[in-house]
Amino acid sequence: MPGLITPTARLHRSWLAARDDWGRGVHQDGSGLGPDDDVDTPQGFADWVDRLRAGEDEARLPAGRVPARYWWIVEDDEVLGAVSLRLRLNDFLWRAGGHIGYGVRPSARRRGLATFALGAALAEAGRRGIDPALVTCNDDNVASARTIERHGGVLEDVRDTELGRTRRYWIAAR
């Protein structure tokens, strides 16, 4: 049964397999992975995991980042995806990224994992007083739009953003 865990360096090989399933250099929503992050070497991966685990510590945040909580979607030590909850919005997140980002590796899709992860992130948003939460997806991502709508997402608008044409939804926290 899948669950959410705090990122851990112990799952380096499994995370790399998930990354390779996405494709090297492909953006993974909710993962916190930046284009310059070294995740191939054990030390680089451990450093990146440490940064994710410290995501709520504003003193350790890179420029342009907001405090966030990260989880991996895992089943039997296999990394299936990621979800993040941003604890506040900057201008970019207000326009395009939202409070919650999530992604499921291609080989694990169509199993309800995104629905599960979004629900868990909405519950944590509610515990932290983020209500409603802004959740976005690309306009052409029908599966993600359905996932958001399953959780009661109310479409505010569709707009052109730095990420392309973006659907912006508000969802009541759980």
One Martini backbone bead per residue (centre of mass of N, CA, C, O) as a GRO file, in nm:
protein
  174
    1MET     BB    1   0.097   0.036   0.023
    2PRO     BB    2   0.084   0.355  -0.009
    3GLY     BB    3   0.293   0.638   0.094
    4LEU     BB    4   0.415   0.896   0.299
    5ILE     BB    5   0.742   1.044   0.298
    6THR     BB    6   1.025   1.150   0.401
    7PRO     BB    7   1.294   1.225   0.272
    8THR     BB    8   1.564   0.985   0.174
    9ALA     BB    9   1.884   0.859   0.114
   10ARG     BB   10   1.811   0.549   0.113
   11LEU     BB   11   1.647   0.603  -0.186
   12HIS     BB   12   1.838   0.662  -0.424
   13ARG     BB   13   1.794   0.438  -0.639
   14SER     BB   14   1.486   0.472  -0.656
   15TRP     BB   15   1.488   0.769  -0.739
   16LEU     BB   16   1.649   0.731  -1.001
   17ALA     BB   17   1.439   0.550  -1.138
   18ALA     BB   18   1.220   0.764  -1.139
   19ARG     BB   19   1.374   0.978  -1.296
   20ASP     BB   20   1.416   0.794  -1.550
   21ASP     BB   21   1.115   0.766  -1.610
   22TRP     BB   22   1.081   1.067  -1.676
   23GLY     BB   23   1.361   1.190  -1.729
   24ARG     BB   24   1.620   1.361  -1.789
   25GLY     BB   25   1.541   1.701  -1.715
   26VAL     BB   26   1.262   1.660  -1.605
   27HIS     BB   27   1.003   1.792  -1.468
   28GLN     BB   28   0.897   1.751  -1.113
   29ASP     BB   29   0.632   1.778  -0.957
   30GLY     BB   30   0.693   1.832  -0.604
   31SER     BB   31   1.018   1.771  -0.561
   32GLY     BB   32   1.241   2.022  -0.557
   33LEU     BB   33   1.387   2.009  -0.826
   34GLY     BB   34   1.670   2.136  -0.968
   35PRO     BB   35   1.883   2.192  -1.235
   36ASP     BB   36   2.152   2.196  -1.018
   37ASP     BB   37   2.104   1.932  -0.892
   38ASP     BB   38   2.283   1.673  -0.727
   39VAL     BB   39   2.165   1.322  -0.763
   40ASP     BB   40   2.388   1.103  -0.849
   41THR     BB   41   2.540   1.140  -0.601
   42PRO     BB   42   2.540   1.062  -0.280
   43GLN     BB   43   2.610   1.347  -0.169
   44GLY     BB   44   2.419   1.517  -0.344
   45PHE     BB   45   2.163   1.374  -0.254
   46ALA     BB   46   2.190   1.425   0.050
   47ASP     BB   47   2.185   1.734   0.025
   48TRP     BB   48   1.905   1.754  -0.109
   49VAL     BB   49   1.746   1.612   0.113
   50ASP     BB   50   1.823   1.812   0.334
   51ARG     BB   51   1.683   2.053   0.201
   52LEU     BB   52   1.400   1.936   0.205
   53ARG     BB   53   1.386   1.884   0.519
   54ALA     BB   54   1.449   2.218   0.549
   55GLY     BB   55   1.203   2.377   0.399
   56GLU     BB   56   1.100   2.548   0.670
   57ASP     BB   57   1.384   2.692   0.681
   58GLU     BB   58   1.445   3.014   0.603
   59ALA     BB   59   1.764   3.023   0.643
   60ARG     BB   60   1.797   2.775   0.404
   61LEU     BB   61   1.684   2.925   0.167
   62PRO     BB   62   1.671   2.987  -0.139
   63ALA     BB   63   1.632   3.201  -0.363
   64GLY     BB   64   1.275   3.221  -0.422
   65ARG     BB   65   1.191   3.057  -0.183
   66VAL     BB   66   0.960   2.880   0.007
   67PRO     BB   67   0.815   2.739   0.243
   68ALA     BB   68   0.830   2.370   0.270
   69ARG     BB   69   0.678   2.051   0.219
   70TYR     BB   70   0.803   1.712   0.175
   71TRP     BB   71   0.710   1.420  -0.025
   72TRP     BB   72   0.697   1.075  -0.078
   73ILE     BB   73   0.586   0.829  -0.292
   74VAL     BB   74   0.555   0.500  -0.139
   75GLU     BB   75   0.633   0.147  -0.225
   76ASP     BB   76   0.837  -0.072  -0.116
   77ASP     BB   77   1.080   0.143  -0.171
   78GLU     BB   78   0.920   0.285  -0.407
   79VAL     BB   79   0.938   0.555  -0.606
   80LEU     BB   80   0.638   0.733  -0.740
   81GLY     BB   81   0.665   1.030  -0.603
   82ALA     BB   82   0.544   1.373  -0.533
   83VAL     BB   83   0.491   1.623  -0.266
   84SER     BB   84   0.393   1.970  -0.203
   85LEU     BB   85   0.392   2.233   0.056
   86ARG     BB   86   0.326   2.563   0.047
   87LEU     BB   87   0.317   2.808   0.309
   88ARG     BB   88   0.353   3.021   0.076
   89LEU     BB   89   0.317   3.299  -0.149
   90ASN     BB   90   0.439   3.415  -0.429
   91ASP     BB   91   0.401   3.557  -0.724
   92PHE     BB   92   0.446   3.302  -0.890
   93LEU     BB   93   0.258   3.109  -0.728
   94TRP     BB   94   0.002   3.278  -0.770
   95ARG     BB   95   0.003   3.245  -1.084
   96ALA     BB   96   0.127   2.917  -1.123
   97GLY     BB   97   0.185   2.703  -0.859
   98GLY     BB   98   0.096   2.720  -0.572
   99HIS     BB   99   0.072   2.518  -0.281
  100ILE     BB  100   0.049   2.253  -0.467
  101GLY     BB  101   0.260   1.977  -0.561
  102TYR     BB  102   0.251   1.707  -0.812
  103GLY     BB  103   0.393   1.371  -0.889
  104VAL     BB  104   0.394   1.091  -1.124
  105ARG     BB  105   0.528   0.842  -1.247
  106PRO     BB  106   0.454   0.698  -1.540
  107SER     BB  107   0.442   0.383  -1.431
  108ALA     BB  108   0.221   0.492  -1.180
  109ARG     BB  109  -0.018   0.557  -1.326
  110ARG     BB  110  -0.359   0.503  -1.274
  111ARG     BB  111  -0.380   0.453  -0.923
  112GLY     BB  112  -0.445   0.723  -0.733
  113LEU     BB  113  -0.191   0.885  -0.625
  114ALA     BB  114  -0.263   1.183  -0.667
  115THR     BB  115  -0.518   1.182  -0.498
  116PHE     BB  116  -0.383   1.097  -0.237
  117ALA     BB  117  -0.168   1.325  -0.217
  118LEU     BB  118  -0.357   1.568  -0.226
  119GLY     BB  119  -0.521   1.493   0.026
  120ALA     BB  120  -0.283   1.504   0.225
  121ALA     BB  121  -0.203   1.800   0.167
  122LEU     BB  122  -0.477   1.923   0.247
  123ALA     BB  123  -0.468   1.834   0.540
  124GLU     BB  124  -0.209   1.992   0.611
  125ALA     BB  125  -0.314   2.267   0.532
  126GLY     BB  126  -0.536   2.276   0.746
  127ARG     BB  127  -0.344   2.248   0.997
  128ARG     BB  128  -0.193   2.532   0.884
  129GLY     BB  129  -0.425   2.741   0.766
  130ILE     BB  130  -0.469   2.653   0.460
  131ASP     BB  131  -0.772   2.825   0.364
  132PRO     BB  132  -0.754   2.792   0.085
  133ALA     BB  133  -0.607   2.616  -0.186
  134LEU     BB  134  -0.371   2.646  -0.437
  135VAL     BB  135  -0.419   2.476  -0.756
  136THR     BB  136  -0.228   2.365  -1.036
  137CYS     BB  137  -0.237   2.334  -1.406
  138ASN     BB  138  -0.217   2.241  -1.699
  139ASP     BB  139  -0.449   2.277  -1.944
  140ASP     BB  140  -0.362   1.980  -2.083
  141ASN     BB  141  -0.407   1.832  -1.790
  142VAL     BB  142  -0.659   1.628  -1.739
  143ALA     BB  143  -0.581   1.450  -1.496
  144SER     BB  144  -0.524   1.682  -1.297
  145ALA     BB  145  -0.794   1.823  -1.314
  146ARG     BB  146  -0.954   1.581  -1.204
  147THR     BB  147  -0.814   1.560  -0.936
  148ILE     BB  148  -0.892   1.841  -0.834
  149GLU     BB  149  -1.203   1.809  -0.874
  150ARG     BB  150  -1.236   1.565  -0.677
  151HIS     BB  151  -1.151   1.782  -0.436
  152GLY     BB  152  -1.325   2.056  -0.516
  153GLY     BB  153  -1.224   2.225  -0.733
  154VAL     BB  154  -1.222   2.574  -0.819
  155LEU     BB  155  -1.233   2.753  -1.097
  156GLU     BB  156  -1.097   3.063  -1.165
  157ASP     BB  157  -0.872   3.018  -1.404
  158VAL     BB  158  -0.718   3.082  -1.728
  159ARG     BB  159  -0.361   3.130  -1.786
  160ASP     BB  160  -0.083   3.299  -1.876
  161THR     BB  161   0.243   3.172  -1.800
  162GLU     BB  162   0.561   3.062  -1.736
  163LEU     BB  163   0.417   2.756  -1.773
  164GLY     BB  164   0.180   2.847  -1.928
  165ARG     BB  165  -0.115   2.722  -1.956
  166THR     BB  166  -0.322   2.786  -1.659
  167ARG     BB  167  -0.486   2.625  -1.402
  168ARG     BB  168  -0.692   2.770  -1.137
  169TYR     BB  169  -0.744   2.647  -0.805
  170TRP     BB  170  -0.976   2.608  -0.536
  171ILE     BB  171  -0.936   2.440  -0.210
  172ALA     BB  172  -1.061   2.294   0.047
  173ALA     BB  173  -0.961   2.201   0.329
  174ARG     BB  174  -0.954   1.911   0.554
   0.00000   0.00000   0.00000
